Tab-separated table of N, CA and C in Angstrom:
chain	number	residue	atom	x	y	z
A	1	UNK	N	-100.814	254.606	97.370
A	1	UNK	CA	-101.118	255.380	98.566
A	1	UNK	C	-100.173	256.916	98.835
A	2	UNK	N	-101.393	257.773	99.075
A	2	UNK	CA	-100.537	258.700	99.231
A	2	UNK	C	-99.734	258.951	100.042
A	3	UNK	N	-98.938	258.844	100.834
A	3	UNK	CA	-98.317	258.439	102.103
A	3	UNK	C	-97.310	257.580	101.847
A	4	UNK	N	-95.797	257.663	101.127
A	4	UNK	CA	-94.996	257.189	100.376
A	4	UNK	C	-93.911	257.621	101.506
A	5	UNK	N	-93.222	256.217	101.652
A	5	UNK	CA	-91.970	256.318	102.184
A	5	UNK	C	-90.370	256.637	101.154
A	6	UNK	N	-90.080	257.951	101.793
A	6	UNK	CA	-88.521	257.599	100.409
A	6	UNK	C	-87.626	258.017	101.926
A	7	UNK	N	-85.889	257.202	101.047
A	7	UNK	CA	-85.445	256.855	102.378
A	7	UNK	C	-84.426	258.608	101.345
A	8	UNK	N	-83.870	259.432	101.671
A	8	UNK	CA	-83.601	260.602	101.292
A	8	UNK	C	-82.427	261.027	102.437
A	9	UNK	N	-81.573	261.843	102.546
A	9	UNK	CA	-80.656	263.032	103.251
A	9	UNK	C	-80.123	263.372	101.508
A	10	UNK	N	-81.523	264.281	101.917
A	10	UNK	CA	-80.982	265.313	100.036
A	10	UNK	C	-79.585	265.974	100.166
A	11	UNK	N	-79.340	266.733	101.058
A	11	UNK	CA	-77.837	267.283	101.134
A	11	UNK	C	-76.796	266.011	100.429
A	12	UNK	N	-76.854	264.951	101.417
A	12	UNK	CA	-75.693	263.893	101.385
A	12	UNK	C	-76.107	263.145	100.524
A	13	UNK	N	-77.482	262.965	99.559
A	13	UNK	CA	-77.549	261.774	98.415
A	13	UNK	C	-77.143	262.340	97.013
A	14	UNK	N	-77.274	264.347	97.317
A	14	UNK	CA	-77.788	265.048	96.259
A	14	UNK	C	-76.177	265.722	96.089
A	15	UNK	N	-75.483	265.507	96.653
A	15	UNK	CA	-73.550	265.861	96.731
A	15	UNK	C	-72.785	264.598	95.991
A	16	UNK	N	-73.021	263.158	96.766
A	16	UNK	CA	-72.796	262.117	96.223
A	16	UNK	C	-72.553	262.039	95.230
A	17	UNK	N	-74.163	262.011	94.459
A	17	UNK	CA	-74.336	261.946	93.202
A	17	UNK	C	-74.349	262.963	92.357
A	18	UNK	N	-73.749	264.040	92.614
A	18	UNK	CA	-73.147	264.728	91.467
A	18	UNK	C	-71.774	263.740	91.083
A	19	UNK	N	-70.795	263.995	92.288
A	19	UNK	CA	-69.435	262.748	92.533
A	19	UNK	C	-69.517	262.001	91.743
A	20	UNK	N	-70.327	261.547	92.001
A	20	UNK	CA	-70.440	259.836	91.553
A	20	UNK	C	-70.464	260.334	89.459
A	21	UNK	N	-71.509	260.983	89.607
A	21	UNK	CA	-71.927	261.841	87.941
A	21	UNK	C	-70.290	261.347	87.120
A	22	UNK	N	-68.883	262.377	88.096
A	22	UNK	CA	-67.961	262.878	87.625
A	22	UNK	C	-66.923	261.396	87.889
A	23	UNK	N	-67.375	260.685	88.420
A	23	UNK	CA	-65.957	259.090	88.388
A	23	UNK	C	-67.151	258.401	87.733
A	24	UNK	N	-65.748	257.852	87.090
A	24	UNK	CA	-66.251	257.032	85.896
A	24	UNK	C	-66.200	255.678	86.736
A	25	UNK	N	-66.563	255.119	87.042
A	25	UNK	CA	-66.426	253.598	87.437
A	25	UNK	C	-67.997	253.315	88.169
A	26	UNK	N	-68.713	252.611	87.043
A	26	UNK	CA	-69.337	252.015	86.877
A	26	UNK	C	-69.753	251.229	88.061
A	27	UNK	N	-69.156	250.169	88.820
A	27	UNK	CA	-68.723	249.671	89.466
A	27	UNK	C	-69.275	250.339	91.120
A	28	UNK	N	-69.097	251.424	91.370
A	28	UNK	CA	-69.186	252.017	92.076
A	28	UNK	C	-70.801	252.319	91.804
A	29	UNK	N	-71.257	253.262	91.393
A	29	UNK	CA	-72.461	253.388	90.631
A	29	UNK	C	-73.317	252.333	90.958
A	30	UNK	N	-73.333	251.144	90.050
A	30	UNK	CA	-73.506	249.751	90.541
A	30	UNK	C	-73.986	249.811	91.934
A	31	UNK	N	-73.562	249.754	92.913
A	31	UNK	CA	-72.980	249.206	94.155
A	31	UNK	C	-73.435	250.256	94.949
A	32	UNK	N	-73.551	251.689	95.153
A	32	UNK	CA	-74.278	252.852	95.234
A	32	UNK	C	-75.449	252.239	95.883
A	33	UNK	N	-76.301	252.210	93.775
A	33	UNK	CA	-77.780	252.193	93.545
A	33	UNK	C	-78.518	250.432	94.186
A	34	UNK	N	-77.412	249.391	94.446
A	34	UNK	CA	-77.547	248.512	95.013
A	34	UNK	C	-77.424	248.408	96.762
A	35	UNK	N	-76.988	248.771	97.277
A	35	UNK	CA	-77.121	249.628	98.499
A	35	UNK	C	-77.678	249.995	98.987
A	36	UNK	N	-78.477	250.955	98.061
A	36	UNK	CA	-79.500	251.261	98.532
A	36	UNK	C	-80.787	251.383	98.836
A	37	UNK	N	-81.183	249.807	97.753
A	37	UNK	CA	-82.100	249.520	97.304
A	37	UNK	C	-82.464	247.612	98.414
A	38	UNK	N	-81.341	247.704	99.245
A	38	UNK	CA	-81.012	246.829	99.724
A	38	UNK	C	-82.048	247.607	101.104
A	39	UNK	N	-81.565	248.499	101.700
A	39	UNK	CA	-81.283	249.668	102.835
A	39	UNK	C	-83.203	248.831	103.073
A	40	UNK	N	-83.865	249.566	101.427
A	40	UNK	CA	-85.489	250.030	101.479
A	40	UNK	C	-86.075	248.401	101.567
A	41	UNK	N	-85.488	247.216	100.771
A	41	UNK	CA	-86.012	245.841	100.255
A	41	UNK	C	-86.830	245.874	101.768
A	42	UNK	N	-86.493	245.623	103.055
A	42	UNK	CA	-87.411	245.310	103.843
A	42	UNK	C	-88.407	245.739	104.315
A	43	UNK	N	-88.304	247.152	104.604
A	43	UNK	CA	-89.615	247.941	104.099
A	43	UNK	C	-90.026	247.652	103.928
A	44	UNK	N	-90.265	246.923	102.497
A	44	UNK	CA	-91.028	246.754	101.285
A	44	UNK	C	-91.705	245.771	101.864
A	45	UNK	N	-90.624	244.434	102.308
A	45	UNK	CA	-91.185	243.216	102.591
A	45	UNK	C	-92.136	242.897	104.148
A	46	UNK	N	-92.055	243.990	104.784
A	46	UNK	CA	-92.555	243.896	105.897
A	46	UNK	C	-93.542	244.940	105.283
A	47	UNK	N	-93.836	245.618	105.048
A	47	UNK	CA	-95.320	246.194	104.212
A	47	UNK	C	-96.299	245.489	103.584
A	48	UNK	N	-95.657	244.614	102.608
A	48	UNK	CA	-96.315	243.154	101.680
A	48	UNK	C	-97.431	242.199	103.068
A	49	UNK	N	-96.102	242.034	104.190
A	49	UNK	CA	-96.840	240.442	105.314
A	49	UNK	C	-97.254	241.320	105.997
A	50	UNK	N	-97.335	242.688	106.433
A	50	UNK	CA	-98.249	243.181	107.057
A	50	UNK	C	-99.447	243.364	106.653
A	51	UNK	N	-99.664	243.517	105.683
A	51	UNK	CA	-100.830	244.089	104.717
A	51	UNK	C	-101.304	242.218	104.201
A	52	UNK	N	-100.652	241.218	104.055
A	52	UNK	CA	-101.275	240.062	103.525
A	52	UNK	C	-102.192	239.551	105.309
A	53	UNK	N	-101.707	240.036	106.261
A	53	UNK	CA	-101.657	239.382	107.629
A	53	UNK	C	-102.811	240.445	108.318
A	54	UNK	N	-103.304	241.345	107.718
A	54	UNK	CA	-103.965	242.810	108.464
A	54	UNK	C	-105.167	241.720	108.802
A	55	UNK	N	-105.442	241.761	110.279
A	55	UNK	CA	-106.789	241.519	110.131
A	55	UNK	C	-107.908	242.171	110.212
A	56	UNK	N	-108.838	241.504	109.417
A	56	UNK	CA	-109.804	242.172	109.048
A	56	UNK	C	-111.275	241.661	109.491
A	57	UNK	N	-111.884	242.724	110.988
A	57	UNK	CA	-113.075	241.977	111.863
A	57	UNK	C	-114.698	242.471	110.992
A	58	UNK	N	-115.933	242.086	111.331
A	58	UNK	CA	-117.009	242.097	110.462
A	58	UNK	C	-117.661	242.185	111.943
A	59	UNK	N	-118.496	243.547	111.203
A	59	UNK	CA	-119.743	243.290	112.910
A	59	UNK	C	-120.558	241.533	112.651
A	60	UNK	N	-121.192	241.556	113.562
A	60	UNK	CA	-121.504	240.678	113.325
A	60	UNK	C	-123.265	240.148	112.557
A	61	UNK	N	-123.328	238.807	112.476
A	61	UNK	CA	-124.951	238.984	111.360
A	61	UNK	C	-125.907	239.278	112.644
A	62	UNK	N	-126.873	239.997	111.795
A	62	UNK	CA	-128.287	240.281	112.265
A	62	UNK	C	-129.019	238.303	112.711
A	63	UNK	N	-129.702	238.691	113.159
A	63	UNK	CA	-130.539	236.640	112.626
A	63	UNK	C	-130.909	237.075	112.012
A	64	UNK	N	-131.607	236.175	110.698
A	64	UNK	CA	-131.669	235.267	109.519
A	64	UNK	C	-130.812	236.247	108.357
A	65	UNK	N	-130.083	236.658	109.009
A	65	UNK	CA	-129.009	237.257	108.080
A	65	UNK	C	-128.415	236.124	106.857
A	66	UNK	N	-128.030	236.463	105.620
A	66	UNK	CA	-128.055	235.398	105.025
A	66	UNK	C	-126.352	235.398	104.657
A	67	UNK	N	-125.757	234.485	104.400
A	67	UNK	CA	-124.461	234.452	104.031
A	67	UNK	C	-124.036	233.677	102.863
A	68	UNK	N	-122.786	233.474	102.160
A	68	UNK	CA	-122.226	233.118	100.456
A	68	UNK	C	-120.840	233.460	100.473
A	69	UNK	N	-120.603	233.147	98.863
A	69	UNK	CA	-119.521	233.212	99.395
A	69	UNK	C	-119.573	234.892	98.462
A	70	UNK	N	-117.957	235.183	98.082
A	70	UNK	CA	-117.872	236.085	97.636
A	70	UNK	C	-118.212	236.547	96.574
A	71	UNK	N	-118.499	237.634	95.765
A	71	UNK	CA	-119.091	237.930	94.609
A	71	UNK	C	-117.658	237.563	93.673
A	72	UNK	N	-116.558	238.103	94.243
A	72	UNK	CA	-115.314	237.890	93.451
A	72	UNK	C	-113.966	236.804	93.762
A	73	UNK	N	-113.472	236.293	92.833
A	73	UNK	CA	-112.873	235.606	93.144
A	73	UNK	C	-110.844	236.223	93.363
A	74	UNK	N	-110.496	237.641	93.545
A	74	UNK	CA	-109.551	237.863	94.079
A	74	UNK	C	-109.173	238.258	95.517
A	75	UNK	N	-108.491	237.863	95.702
A	75	UNK	CA	-108.093	237.738	97.462
A	75	UNK	C	-107.869	239.659	97.699
A	76	UNK	N	-108.102	239.450	98.561
A	76	UNK	CA	-108.321	241.476	98.757
A	76	UNK	C	-107.165	241.827	99.588
A	77	UNK	N	-106.414	241.500	100.292
A	77	UNK	CA	-105.410	241.605	101.144
A	77	UNK	C	-104.071	241.664	100.438
A	78	UNK	N	-103.942	240.128	99.087
A	78	UNK	CA	-103.256	239.459	98.455
A	78	UNK	C	-102.761	240.960	97.492
A	79	UNK	N	-104.027	240.768	97.167
A	79	UNK	CA	-103.869	242.270	95.801
A	79	UNK	C	-103.480	243.203	96.109
A	80	UNK	N	-103.400	244.059	97.189
A	80	UNK	CA	-103.264	245.662	97.604
A	80	UNK	C	-101.468	245.373	97.592
A	81	UNK	N	-101.051	244.265	98.445
A	81	UNK	CA	-99.828	243.679	98.784
A	81	UNK	C	-98.872	243.575	97.465
A	82	UNK	N	-99.674	243.191	96.502
A	82	UNK	CA	-99.051	243.372	95.397
A	82	UNK	C	-98.330	244.097	94.533
A	83	UNK	N	-99.458	245.239	94.637
A	83	UNK	CA	-99.090	246.140	94.164
A	83	UNK	C	-97.715	247.162	95.097
A	84	UNK	N	-97.707	246.960	95.839
A	84	UNK	CA	-96.113	247.297	96.897
A	84	UNK	C	-95.043	247.911	95.506
A	85	UNK	N	-94.491	248.620	95.793
A	85	UNK	CA	-93.120	248.900	95.131
A	85	UNK	C	-92.296	249.607	95.022
A	86	UNK	N	-90.841	249.097	94.950
A	86	UNK	CA	-89.717	250.085	95.336
A	86	UNK	C	-88.860	250.568	94.580
A	87	UNK	N	-88.880	251.909	94.522
A	87	UNK	CA	-88.040	252.531	93.144
A	87	UNK	C	-86.442	253.240	93.837
A	88	UNK	N	-85.396	253.460	93.326
A	88	UNK	CA	-84.053	253.834	93.184
A	88	UNK	C	-83.744	254.488	92.580
A	89	UNK	N	-83.588	255.595	93.452
A	89	UNK	CA	-82.561	256.475	91.707
A	89	UNK	C	-81.501	256.933	92.377
A	90	UNK	N	-80.494	257.194	91.805
A	90	UNK	CA	-79.299	257.694	91.663
A	90	UNK	C	-78.650	258.997	91.721
A	91	UNK	N	-79.353	258.978	90.126
A	91	UNK	CA	-79.734	260.885	89.717
A	91	UNK	C	-80.852	261.530	89.736
A	92	UNK	N	-80.419	262.865	89.732
A	92	UNK	CA	-81.454	263.522	89.320
A	92	UNK	C	-81.973	264.140	91.220
A	93	UNK	N	-82.519	263.537	92.171
A	93	UNK	CA	-83.588	263.801	93.519
A	93	UNK	C	-83.168	261.988	93.568
A	94	UNK	N	-81.486	261.568	94.204
A	94	UNK	CA	-81.741	260.061	94.570
A	94	UNK	C	-82.286	259.994	95.784
A	95	UNK	N	-82.367	258.358	95.533
A	95	UNK	CA	-82.428	258.243	96.690
A	95	UNK	C	-83.469	256.623	97.063
A	96	UNK	N	-84.736	256.264	97.816
A	96	UNK	CA	-85.442	254.775	97.334
A	96	UNK	C	-86.681	255.442	97.993
A	97	UNK	N	-87.713	255.323	97.114
A	97	UNK	CA	-89.287	255.560	97.234
A	97	UNK	C	-89.954	254.267	97.091
A	98	UNK	N	-90.664	253.554	98.422
A	98	UNK	CA	-91.650	252.817	99.220
A	98	UNK	C	-93.233	253.468	98.853
A	99	UNK	N	-94.328	252.278	97.995
A	99	UNK	CA	-95.336	253.174	97.688
A	99	UNK	C	-96.208	251.901	96.970
A	100	UNK	N	-97.558	252.512	97.282
A	100	UNK	CA	-98.434	252.050	96.261
A	100	UNK	C	-98.851	251.746	95.863
A	101	UNK	N	-98.825	251.111	94.202
A	101	UNK	CA	-99.441	251.414	93.034
A	101	UNK	C	-100.146	251.134	92.818
A	102	UNK	N	-101.355	252.604	92.411
A	102	UNK	CA	-102.797	252.058	92.441
A	102	UNK	C	-102.994	251.479	91.336
A	103	UNK	N	-102.386	252.196	90.114
A	103	UNK	CA	-102.686	251.288	88.468
A	103	UNK	C	-102.462	250.486	88.576
A	104	UNK	N	-101.463	249.170	89.428
A	104	UNK	CA	-101.723	247.942	89.362
A	104	UNK	C	-102.664	247.218	90.282
A	105	UNK	N	-104.120	248.090	90.783
A	105	UNK	CA	-104.881	247.138	91.422
A	105	UNK	C	-106.001	248.379	90.732
A	106	UNK	N	-107.222	246.880	90.756
A	106	UNK	CA	-108.100	246.915	89.690
A	106	UNK	C	-108.906	248.151	90.370
A	107	UNK	N	-109.625	248.520	88.809
A	107	UNK	CA	-110.056	249.963	89.066
A	107	UNK	C	-111.285	249.858	90.558
A	108	UNK	N	-111.928	248.896	90.518
A	108	UNK	CA	-112.958	249.062	91.979
A	108	UNK	C	-112.243	248.952	93.381
A	109	UNK	N	-110.551	249.015	93.508
A	109	UNK	CA	-109.832	248.494	94.846
A	109	UNK	C	-109.236	249.393	95.108
A	110	UNK	N	-108.943	250.874	93.726
A	110	UNK	CA	-107.732	251.858	93.882
A	110	UNK	C	-107.866	252.729	95.183
A	111	UNK	N	-108.784	252.968	95.554
A	111	UNK	CA	-109.033	253.679	96.886
A	111	UNK	C	-108.425	253.088	98.207
A	112	UNK	N	-108.447	251.349	98.192
A	112	UNK	CA	-108.657	250.096	99.137
A	112	UNK	C	-107.421	250.350	99.737
A	113	UNK	N	-106.166	250.663	99.773
A	113	UNK	CA	-105.066	251.290	100.798
A	113	UNK	C	-105.331	252.154	101.381
A	114	UNK	N	-105.936	253.647	101.092
A	114	UNK	CA	-106.226	254.115	101.980
A	114	UNK	C	-107.254	253.933	102.617
A	115	UNK	N	-108.670	253.382	101.936
A	115	UNK	CA	-109.364	252.659	103.010
A	115	UNK	C	-108.354	252.092	104.244
A	116	UNK	N	-108.261	251.098	104.133
A	116	UNK	CA	-107.458	250.045	105.014
A	116	UNK	C	-106.930	250.480	105.644
A	117	UNK	N	-105.956	251.239	105.943
A	117	UNK	CA	-105.306	252.544	106.828
A	117	UNK	C	-105.986	252.942	107.849
A	118	UNK	N	-107.311	253.436	107.044
A	118	UNK	CA	-107.996	253.926	107.683
A	118	UNK	C	-108.698	253.960	109.300
A	119	UNK	N	-108.483	251.990	108.990
A	119	UNK	CA	-109.038	250.874	109.630
A	119	UNK	C	-110.340	251.063	109.909
A	120	UNK	N	-111.342	251.683	109.123
A	120	UNK	CA	-112.658	251.520	108.595
A	120	UNK	C	-113.244	250.788	107.408
A	121	UNK	N	-113.535	249.659	107.023
A	121	UNK	CA	-113.769	249.499	105.889
A	121	UNK	C	-115.680	249.207	104.828
A	122	UNK	N	-116.472	250.471	104.600
A	122	UNK	CA	-117.337	250.248	104.958
A	122	UNK	C	-117.657	250.297	102.960
A	123	UNK	N	-118.997	248.574	102.919
A	123	UNK	CA	-119.053	248.335	101.954
A	123	UNK	C	-120.017	247.716	101.858
A	124	UNK	N	-120.611	247.606	100.569
A	124	UNK	CA	-121.964	247.437	99.889
A	124	UNK	C	-122.282	245.696	100.382
A	125	UNK	N	-123.649	245.187	101.045
A	125	UNK	CA	-123.583	243.632	101.293
A	125	UNK	C	-123.327	242.984	99.584
A	126	UNK	N	-122.254	241.946	99.375
A	126	UNK	CA	-122.784	241.300	97.693
A	126	UNK	C	-123.255	242.654	97.128
A	127	UNK	N	-123.457	243.587	96.424
A	127	UNK	CA	-122.745	244.449	95.713
A	127	UNK	C	-124.613	245.333	95.813
A	128	UNK	N	-125.101	245.031	96.894
A	128	UNK	CA	-126.494	245.063	97.119
A	128	UNK	C	-126.138	246.679	97.621
A	129	UNK	N	-126.254	247.920	96.436
A	129	UNK	CA	-125.965	249.313	97.382
A	129	UNK	C	-127.045	249.652	98.053
A	130	UNK	N	-128.455	248.922	98.730
A	130	UNK	CA	-129.132	249.004	99.931
A	130	UNK	C	-129.081	248.809	101.206
A	131	UNK	N	-127.560	247.996	101.384
A	131	UNK	CA	-127.315	246.858	102.324
A	131	UNK	C	-126.065	247.126	102.770
A	132	UNK	N	-125.413	248.095	103.784
A	132	UNK	CA	-123.909	248.229	103.853
A	132	UNK	C	-123.572	247.394	105.308
A	133	UNK	N	-122.430	247.061	104.797
A	133	UNK	CA	-121.645	246.834	106.049
A	133	UNK	C	-120.458	247.207	106.221
A	134	UNK	N	-119.991	247.168	108.026
A	134	UNK	CA	-118.717	247.834	108.147
A	134	UNK	C	-117.724	246.779	108.843
A	135	UNK	N	-116.894	247.035	108.472
A	135	UNK	CA	-115.589	246.331	108.768
A	135	UNK	C	-114.641	247.027	109.561
A	136	UNK	N	-113.609	246.397	110.625
A	136	UNK	CA	-112.379	246.983	110.755
A	136	UNK	C	-111.526	246.363	110.777
A	137	UNK	N	-110.018	247.526	110.953
A	137	UNK	CA	-109.242	246.380	110.999
A	137	UNK	C	-107.909	247.976	111.709
A	138	UNK	N	-106.538	246.923	111.092
A	138	UNK	CA	-105.627	247.704	112.600
A	138	UNK	C	-105.500	249.564	112.135
A	139	UNK	N	-106.059	250.203	112.464
A	139	UNK	CA	-105.312	251.034	112.081
A	139	UNK	C	-104.397	251.932	112.001
A	140	UNK	N	-104.017	253.002	111.048
A	140	UNK	CA	-102.529	252.945	110.817
A	140	UNK	C	-101.216	252.461	110.647
A	141	UNK	N	-101.798	251.056	110.131
A	141	UNK	CA	-100.855	249.771	109.608
A	141	UNK	C	-99.602	250.771	108.701
A	142	UNK	N	-99.852	251.411	107.814
A	142	UNK	CA	-98.963	251.281	106.941
A	142	UNK	C	-97.619	252.146	107.994
A	143	UNK	N	-98.131	253.556	109.009
A	143	UNK	CA	-96.668	254.232	109.025
A	143	UNK	C	-96.639	253.610	109.905
A	144	UNK	N	-97.180	252.741	111.386
A	144	UNK	CA	-96.563	252.169	112.346
A	144	UNK	C	-95.463	251.293	111.884
A	145	UNK	N	-95.677	250.375	110.767
A	145	UNK	CA	-94.552	249.431	109.847
A	145	UNK	C	-93.384	250.131	109.208
A	146	UNK	N	-93.415	251.880	108.699
A	146	UNK	CA	-92.653	252.696	108.435
A	146	UNK	C	-91.781	253.083	109.566
A	147	UNK	N	-92.659	253.725	110.529
A	147	UNK	CA	-92.066	254.118	112.221
A	147	UNK	C	-90.693	252.992	112.753
A	148	UNK	N	-91.406	252.002	112.480
A	148	UNK	CA	-90.557	250.466	112.962
A	148	UNK	C	-89.314	250.540	112.151
A	149	UNK	N	-89.074	250.811	110.890
A	149	UNK	CA	-88.017	250.443	109.346
A	149	UNK	C	-87.235	251.678	109.582
A	150	UNK	N	-87.588	253.166	110.033
A	150	UNK	CA	-87.234	254.319	110.165
A	150	UNK	C	-85.399	254.494	110.573
A	151	UNK	N	-85.026	254.197	111.414
A	151	UNK	CA	-83.411	254.191	112.361
A	151	UNK	C	-83.124	253.387	111.707
A	152	UNK	N	-83.082	251.604	110.827
A	152	UNK	CA	-82.355	250.931	110.937
A	152	UNK	C	-82.055	251.400	108.785
A	153	UNK	N	-82.973	251.990	108.252
A	153	UNK	CA	-82.880	252.584	106.847
A	153	UNK	C	-81.830	253.576	106.983
A	154	UNK	N	-82.125	254.390	107.890
A	154	UNK	CA	-81.193	255.712	108.316
A	154	UNK	C	-79.852	255.360	108.711
A	155	UNK	N	-79.649	254.491	109.622
A	155	UNK	CA	-78.173	254.019	109.759
A	155	UNK	C	-77.602	253.039	108.644
A	156	UNK	N	-78.589	252.800	107.598
A	156	UNK	CA	-77.962	251.881	106.510
A	156	UNK	C	-77.638	253.153	105.255
A	157	UNK	N	-78.594	253.745	105.319
A	157	UNK	CA	-78.132	254.721	104.403
A	157	UNK	C	-76.315	255.572	104.547
A	158	UNK	N	-77.018	256.056	105.483
A	158	UNK	CA	-75.666	256.407	106.373
A	158	UNK	C	-74.395	256.217	106.241
A	159	UNK	N	-74.699	254.699	106.676
A	159	UNK	CA	-72.925	253.571	106.005
A	159	UNK	C	-73.034	253.480	104.921
A	160	UNK	N	-74.301	253.486	104.081
A	160	UNK	CA	-73.326	253.469	102.290
A	160	UNK	C	-72.851	254.709	101.718
A	161	UNK	N	-73.454	255.594	102.018
A	161	UNK	CA	-72.799	256.836	102.253
A	161	UNK	C	-71.231	257.220	102.698
A	162	UNK	N	-71.146	256.926	103.673
A	162	UNK	CA	-69.796	257.183	104.100
A	162	UNK	C	-69.415	255.758	103.392
A	163	UNK	N	-69.263	254.792	103.228
A	163	UNK	CA	-68.819	253.624	102.322
A	163	UNK	C	-68.200	254.158	101.051
A	164	UNK	N	-69.451	254.759	100.173
A	164	UNK	CA	-69.223	255.313	98.664
A	164	UNK	C	-67.885	256.401	98.573
A	165	UNK	N	-68.201	257.388	99.865
A	165	UNK	CA	-67.656	258.135	99.698
A	165	UNK	C	-65.994	258.280	100.056
A	166	UNK	N	-65.696	257.480	100.432
A	166	UNK	CA	-64.457	256.925	100.611
A	166	UNK	C	-63.447	256.001	99.638
A	167	UNK	N	-64.335	255.480	98.785
A	167	UNK	CA	-64.073	254.680	97.380
A	167	UNK	C	-64.062	255.817	96.308
A	168	UNK	N	-64.555	257.217	96.419
A	168	UNK	CA	-64.707	257.861	95.431
A	168	UNK	C	-63.652	259.348	95.412
A	169	UNK	N	-63.000	259.402	97.067
A	169	UNK	CA	-62.288	260.093	97.600
A	169	UNK	C	-60.659	259.857	97.846
C-alpha cells in the first residue's frame, strides 16, 4: 500500500541508535528492537482484523440476473490481510514500519489494498469484461485504524526511548 505507517521519532531514535552502536551490550540492542516491535504489533494485528471483517456491500441484482460461485477459490480479504507486514530497524533509519507487501499478493490483486481503501470496488462480473459490478466498503479503513493507534504507539516509543537511554547512560 502506498500509505504505510512508520513509528519514528527521527531525532531521538537516530541519536539513541548511534549511542547503541557504541555500547557493546547486545541485550540492550535486543531489548530496544523487541520493545519497538511490541509497540507496532497491535497496529498490525488490528489492520489484519479490520481487513478480514471489512463489510463489502453489493448492488442488488437486476431481474433475471444469474448468480453462481466465484471463479476463484482464494478469499479476498484473508489474502490481503496476510500481506500486512511489520519490520523494525534499529540502525540506519531506526523505527517500525507497517505496510502491505504487494509482492506477496497474486498479480491480479496487487492494487486491491488501494481499491479497498477507496471504498469503491468495480470489477467485471465473473470475468466478463462487458458486464461490470460496483461494490462498496468502508472508505479510509487504513487511515482510521492507524489514527486510532497513533497516540498509544507514540507513548510506547517514548517510554522505550527513555528506558533505553537510562540503561546506556
